[in-house]
XYZ file of C-alpha atoms in Angstrom:
466
model
C -23.448 -18.287 112.862
C -22.436 -16.652 109.584
C -21.369 -19.027 106.828
C -18.968 -18.218 104.014
C -20.699 -18.631 100.626
C -19.660 -21.770 98.800
C -17.897 -21.734 95.447
C -21.184 -22.707 93.785
C -22.915 -19.744 95.435
C -20.264 -17.320 94.210
C -20.572 -18.779 90.726
C -24.342 -18.158 90.815
C -23.868 -14.567 91.981
C -21.209 -13.939 89.335
C -23.527 -15.159 86.573
C -26.813 -13.759 87.863
C -25.887 -10.178 88.769
C -24.880 -9.097 85.228
C -28.092 -10.668 83.933
C -30.165 -8.752 86.478
C -28.360 -5.503 85.661
C -28.880 -6.078 81.934
C -32.556 -6.812 82.514
C -32.957 -3.589 84.503
C -31.431 -1.391 81.785
C -32.537 -3.197 78.637
C -33.976 -0.970 75.936
C -37.599 0.017 75.824
C -39.197 -0.045 72.383
C -41.368 2.637 70.789
C -43.315 2.064 67.582
C -44.461 5.040 65.504
C -45.236 6.162 61.981
C -42.599 8.896 61.769
C -39.449 9.372 63.838
C -37.726 12.753 63.653
C -34.143 12.864 64.908
C -33.150 16.378 65.932
C -35.424 19.022 67.403
C -34.005 22.198 65.901
C -35.879 24.359 63.403
C -36.080 21.629 60.754
C -37.067 18.961 63.250
C -39.719 21.212 64.750
C -41.281 21.819 61.328
C -41.090 18.140 60.395
C -42.607 16.786 63.604
C -45.381 19.379 63.681
C -46.484 18.871 60.073
C -46.311 15.069 60.253
C -48.400 15.018 63.430
C -50.948 17.439 62.035
C -51.192 15.232 58.943
C -52.298 12.373 61.176
C -49.061 10.486 61.777
C -47.944 9.085 65.110
C -44.696 11.024 65.631
C -41.717 10.650 67.962
C -39.150 13.457 68.148
C -35.678 12.722 69.533
C -33.620 15.682 70.771
C -30.254 15.444 72.535
C -30.591 18.818 74.288
C -32.918 19.796 77.118
C -35.061 22.008 74.877
C -36.560 22.293 71.412
C -35.194 24.797 68.890
C -31.527 23.919 68.514
C -29.408 26.834 67.387
C -32.365 29.235 67.586
C -32.843 28.594 71.302
C -29.843 26.853 72.884
C -27.542 28.723 70.496
C -29.206 32.126 71.137
C -29.559 32.663 67.367
C -33.108 33.760 68.126
C -33.132 36.231 65.272
C -34.925 35.386 62.044
C -33.093 37.406 59.454
C -35.153 38.967 56.646
C -36.523 36.331 54.293
C -39.500 34.136 53.430
C -41.087 31.768 55.908
C -43.843 29.163 55.900
C -47.061 29.247 57.904
C -45.413 27.589 60.910
C -43.031 30.520 61.368
C -45.922 32.968 61.333
C -47.812 30.768 63.787
C -44.846 30.885 66.160
C -44.641 34.653 65.805
C -48.363 35.088 66.473
C -48.112 32.909 69.574
C -45.122 34.785 70.938
C -46.735 38.148 70.191
C -49.344 37.371 72.862
C -46.600 37.386 75.511
C -44.887 40.454 76.897
C -41.327 41.029 75.652
C -41.163 37.680 73.843
C -40.875 38.826 70.210
C -40.498 41.962 68.111
C -39.956 42.958 64.508
C -36.626 44.741 64.443
C -35.272 47.100 61.765
C -31.619 48.032 61.469
C -30.712 50.829 63.861
C -26.951 50.711 63.297
C -24.883 49.593 60.318
C -21.270 48.470 60.197
C -18.580 51.165 60.037
C -14.788 50.812 60.318
C -14.889 52.515 63.721
C -17.957 50.606 64.975
C -17.976 47.270 63.106
C -21.322 45.939 64.248
C -24.884 45.777 63.018
C -27.767 46.337 65.424
C -31.463 45.465 65.123
C -33.907 46.623 67.802
C -37.616 45.923 68.109
C -39.901 48.660 66.811
C -43.715 48.404 67.154
C -44.190 50.400 63.955
C -43.182 47.344 61.915
C -45.190 44.172 61.268
C -44.237 40.558 60.631
C -44.826 41.035 56.896
C -42.004 43.581 56.880
C -39.576 40.748 57.690
C -40.464 38.453 54.797
C -38.009 39.611 52.164
C -34.324 40.386 51.908
C -33.443 40.216 48.212
C -33.886 43.580 46.568
C -34.729 45.386 49.815
C -32.380 48.230 50.849
C -30.484 47.517 54.056
C -32.147 50.340 55.966
C -35.571 48.823 55.200
C -34.772 45.212 56.084
C -36.386 43.850 59.243
C -35.594 40.828 61.372
C -37.779 38.981 63.869
C -36.137 38.928 67.298
C -37.319 36.490 69.962
C -36.403 35.651 73.526
C -34.726 32.225 73.236
C -36.496 30.752 76.251
C -39.902 31.920 75.019
C -39.262 30.484 71.552
C -38.282 27.097 72.985
C -41.427 27.002 75.118
C -43.661 27.977 72.185
C -42.143 25.330 69.916
C -42.555 22.620 72.525
C -46.129 23.662 73.282
C -47.148 23.481 69.613
C -45.589 20.038 69.265
C -47.259 18.656 72.370
C -50.609 20.113 71.345
C -50.242 18.240 68.039
C -49.607 14.985 69.911
C -45.874 14.616 69.238
C -44.032 12.379 71.705
C -40.892 14.321 72.617
C -37.772 12.642 73.994
C -35.517 15.403 75.334
C -31.976 14.803 76.603
C -31.908 11.790 74.290
C -29.161 11.253 71.723
C -29.221 9.111 68.595
C -26.683 6.291 68.836
C -26.996 3.815 65.977
C -29.209 2.623 63.158
C -30.271 -0.788 61.904
C -30.993 -0.980 58.184
C -30.999 -3.412 55.303
C -31.168 -2.779 51.570
C -31.624 0.966 52.081
C -34.536 0.526 54.501
C -34.110 1.738 58.078
C -35.630 -0.787 60.475
C -35.029 1.003 63.746
C -32.705 3.352 65.573
C -31.284 3.180 69.077
C -31.093 6.231 71.319
C -29.706 6.865 74.783
C -30.868 9.383 77.387
C -28.550 11.342 79.641
C -29.685 9.087 82.502
C -28.539 5.981 80.647
C -31.927 4.755 79.453
C -31.815 3.104 76.041
C -34.728 3.421 73.634
C -35.228 1.474 70.414
C -37.511 3.314 67.975
C -39.207 1.490 65.122
C -40.801 3.764 62.523
C -42.113 3.552 58.995
C -40.309 6.769 57.995
C -37.327 8.550 59.552
C -36.323 12.203 59.185
C -32.771 13.393 59.873
C -32.925 16.926 61.270
C -29.697 16.747 63.257
C -27.863 19.532 61.426
C -24.734 17.401 61.093
C -26.809 14.652 59.383
C -25.752 12.157 62.027
C -28.457 9.640 61.150
C -27.678 9.792 57.429
C -23.966 9.316 58.032
C -24.543 6.387 60.373
C -26.820 4.869 57.715
C -23.958 4.990 55.208
C -25.233 7.849 53.055
C -22.710 9.604 50.856
C -21.845 13.047 52.210
C -19.991 16.175 51.141
C -17.742 18.335 53.326
C -16.248 21.732 52.578
C -15.720 23.442 49.258
C -16.371 21.757 45.934
C -14.162 22.481 42.968
C -15.602 24.028 39.842
C -15.548 20.681 38.085
C -18.069 19.250 40.582
C -21.161 21.364 39.816
C -19.733 23.909 37.342
C -20.609 26.715 39.749
C -19.256 30.085 38.572
C -17.944 31.068 42.030
C -16.394 27.690 42.851
C -12.587 27.539 42.981
C -10.563 25.477 40.562
C -8.812 23.906 43.535
C -11.087 23.515 46.573
C -9.838 24.041 50.127
C -10.689 22.253 53.352
C -12.932 25.077 54.437
C -16.274 25.375 56.230
C -18.387 28.424 57.005
C -17.222 29.887 60.314
C -18.763 29.098 63.708
C -20.326 31.629 66.088
C -20.943 31.535 69.819
C -23.554 34.046 70.925
C -23.775 35.708 74.313
C -26.318 37.894 76.089
C -25.625 41.288 77.666
C -27.900 43.389 79.871
C -27.955 47.103 80.587
C -27.102 47.928 84.187
C -26.388 50.946 86.381
C -23.246 49.272 87.685
C -21.512 47.682 84.688
C -18.417 45.633 85.400
C -15.524 45.840 82.920
C -14.718 42.456 81.372
C -11.532 40.670 82.344
C -8.914 41.375 79.644
C -8.213 38.203 77.670
C -4.922 36.449 77.212
C -3.158 37.382 74.001
C -3.680 33.868 72.638
C -7.447 34.328 72.904
C -7.605 37.521 70.837
C -7.584 35.808 67.434
C -11.119 36.439 66.198
C -12.894 38.744 63.789
C -13.668 42.050 65.486
C -17.239 42.411 64.265
C -20.685 41.496 65.557
C -24.356 41.309 64.689
C -26.461 42.360 67.673
C -30.208 42.163 68.216
C -32.765 42.730 70.909
C -36.466 43.104 71.553
C -35.414 46.264 73.408
C -32.070 47.816 74.285
C -32.097 46.589 77.906
C -31.181 43.053 76.818
C -29.144 42.262 73.721
C -27.785 39.120 72.121
C -24.404 39.376 70.432
C -23.681 37.109 67.479
C -19.904 36.894 67.219
C -20.055 36.029 63.491
C -16.741 34.488 62.333
C -15.503 33.571 65.808
C -14.077 30.089 65.194
C -12.904 28.421 61.961
C -15.588 26.040 60.749
C -13.169 23.185 60.129
C -12.268 23.139 63.841
C -15.464 21.160 64.366
C -14.058 18.348 62.216
C -10.368 18.604 63.060
C -10.609 19.182 66.822
C -13.978 17.702 67.692
C -17.035 19.340 69.215
C -15.858 19.602 72.829
C -12.462 21.138 72.065
C -14.010 23.496 69.503
C -16.628 24.663 72.020
C -14.055 25.196 74.781
C -11.922 27.343 72.469
C -15.007 29.241 71.287
C -15.944 30.073 74.883
C -12.522 31.632 75.443
C -12.838 33.593 72.217
C -16.351 34.746 73.175
C -14.975 36.160 76.429
C -12.282 37.957 74.451
C -14.914 39.185 71.989
C -16.964 40.709 74.814
C -13.850 42.388 76.221
C -13.332 43.973 72.798
C -16.990 44.947 72.288
C -17.096 46.606 75.707
C -14.442 49.073 74.532
C -16.989 50.583 72.141
C -18.860 53.438 73.872
C -22.306 52.059 73.002
C -21.763 48.959 75.161
C -19.985 50.261 78.246
C -23.270 50.356 80.139
C -23.759 46.596 79.740
C -22.739 43.510 81.683
C -22.352 39.969 80.397
C -25.414 37.930 81.422
C -24.714 34.488 79.946
C -23.168 32.621 77.024
C -25.193 30.298 74.805
C -24.938 26.609 75.766
C -24.234 25.600 72.174
C -22.388 27.212 69.245
C -23.909 28.427 66.014
C -22.626 25.944 63.432
C -23.365 27.201 59.933
C -22.045 24.232 57.981
C -20.683 20.738 58.421
C -21.550 17.543 56.538
C -24.102 17.658 53.705
C -25.874 14.641 52.225
C -25.800 13.638 48.578
C -29.461 13.624 47.586
C -31.460 12.987 44.430
C -30.923 16.626 43.466
C -28.221 19.010 44.699
C -29.146 22.682 44.974
C -26.322 24.737 43.456
C -25.229 28.315 42.995
C -26.972 28.289 39.617
C -30.331 27.590 41.301
C -29.799 30.256 43.920
C -28.813 32.907 41.402
C -31.459 31.948 38.803
C -34.334 32.470 41.210
C -37.949 31.428 40.916
C -38.398 33.244 37.627
C -35.922 30.939 35.874
C -36.125 27.689 37.837
C -38.157 24.920 36.222
C -38.318 22.329 39.017
C -41.769 20.782 39.387
C -41.281 19.930 43.059
C -40.198 23.169 44.765
C -41.412 22.975 48.350
C -39.721 25.937 50.065
C -38.390 29.344 49.133
C -35.448 31.415 50.395
C -33.661 34.617 49.445
C -30.750 34.982 51.855
C -27.475 36.164 50.357
C -24.603 33.849 49.501
C -22.982 34.451 52.862
C -19.745 32.685 53.813
C -18.134 33.840 57.061
C -14.365 33.697 57.332
C -11.852 33.206 54.562
C -12.521 36.554 52.909
C -15.534 35.420 50.874
C -17.899 38.221 51.882
C -21.615 38.470 51.168
C -23.211 38.331 47.713
C -26.800 39.568 47.639
C -29.383 37.911 45.390
C -31.741 39.501 42.910
C -34.778 37.593 44.160
C -36.035 34.474 45.935
C -35.318 30.928 44.763
C -37.018 27.575 45.278
C -35.774 24.366 46.892
C -36.881 21.049 45.322
C -38.264 18.144 47.333
C -35.527 15.967 45.818
C -32.981 17.865 47.970
C -34.537 16.067 50.956
C -34.086 12.535 49.564
C -30.740 10.893 50.472
C -29.565 8.612 47.689
C -29.775 4.847 48.101
C -32.304 5.023 50.932
C -36.000 4.171 50.921
C -37.643 5.565 54.036
C -35.331 8.416 55.018
C -35.685 12.178 54.560
C -33.289 14.960 55.539
C -34.557 18.358 56.730
C -31.725 20.526 58.031
C -28.719 22.544 56.836
C -27.111 19.249 55.856
C -29.647 18.565 53.089
C -28.703 18.357 49.411
C -26.938 21.682 48.893
C -23.545 22.514 47.452
C -21.136 24.388 49.723
C -21.979 27.643 47.969
C -25.744 27.103 47.968
C -25.601 26.054 51.631
C -24.181 29.461 52.521
C -27.609 30.860 51.609
C -29.926 27.942 52.338
C -29.314 27.566 56.073
C -31.403 30.097 58.015
C -33.952 29.111 60.645
C -37.149 29.997 58.798
C -35.905 28.134 55.734
C -35.182 25.074 57.869
C -38.685 25.212 59.391
C -40.086 25.263 55.851
C -37.961 22.279 54.785
C -39.169 20.405 57.843
C -42.762 21.394 57.099
C -42.478 19.772 53.672
C -40.592 16.715 54.926
C -43.181 16.068 57.618
C -46.098 16.107 55.196
C -44.200 13.801 52.836
C -43.291 11.455 55.687
C -46.885 11.219 56.897
C -48.082 10.443 53.379
C -45.376 7.818 52.876
C -46.045 6.240 56.275
C -49.727 5.840 55.409
C -48.643 3.732 52.425
C -45.490 1.614 52.328
C -42.974 4.113 53.683
C -41.413 4.871 50.306
C -40.590 8.582 50.315
C -39.927 8.670 46.562
C -43.510 7.613 45.877
C -44.632 10.987 47.239
C -45.609 13.253 44.359
C -43.311 16.265 44.599
C -45.609 18.427 42.517
C -48.562 17.424 44.674
C -46.535 18.210 47.776
C -45.753 21.649 46.394
C -49.471 22.249 45.820
C -50.317 21.067 49.342
C -47.846 23.608 50.697
C -49.431 26.307 48.501
C -46.024 26.955 47.003
């Protein structure tokens, strides 16, 4: 005979079940020397160099792949410019695969009638031909074009070979710190598993400097007025403006192309221009350039911004298809994530400014320059245009040191750059180089007391053969 549970029994069940559920999902704990948050270009460089320097490294990445914008964002084109040894190592690895990478010169330049640039792989060019932009005529500049999926696989393989513990589909949630020292962070996987990571040194490579912001670091957003850094191109009255957002898509050549669906009139508000690249002309990736206002990320939030960008990308393809060169193509897929050029930037021990970028290596006197770049001052949207540089410039280690922290480094586009300098210092190979330096510094600091300012910047520069 079945018996109805007594009041005492129900009370036990009521109290015990939540405890059992909590016990089943309580956080696991990982201890390591260096924890890198964000697995884009900067995070890849940081995790790889720290592991190769002997540190026990954990890499946390919210997406299902390594590479960030370069892979999930389809920005798998390294524009002309310097790169560290890790970038060359990636290229050499990809070059062993068929149709995974190519050096690509310009084959079409922007015109009023055909407002797009096109780079296609050409076996006559070598990787070295891609290593400079400043001072090189446009028709002699070369990019490195990669298949996004192949790049993601190569990055992950290098990290795993170095012994990095990779947590994919895992998002940073919160940080525990005291007196400027990060004790641990908490992360959550897309299956609901919670992980607590204790590390001696942490590196923020999230792009939007999520870890730094959660840790209370001072940040900058948008334009700075001229009175802030005395930059010659800065406005007297700054606007709420961020570099524009792209959303790339892939098109393939076909014998039976299907015309795109014409967009609604409300979806036609975008810049009618594009930068297009491919290993060969049978498969191309279209960078939509100034597709979405950068401040939409802040004002509307990521999800709403991405939804609007997807509608604009469809409208962009409908426009591009009207150009004769692309009427033999069909839309293959749209990148899972947008190309965000700028958001929050951290206030660090030194802020790279327009003066640094324009002065170049010949005039800079920093003792701790750990990476080099030469991309133009390049702000999309708002009528700023592109301002080419006369030569390469250096980036000091101090740009990676968030103020009022002890064991935290930043290695992404949100590092210590002014708005103007960030318009140049943001490309993938530059971010790999920043990560490369941050990882070596983190491993050295972790072997001591975790203090990242005790790392000799000049010695770090020498170790990187700067």
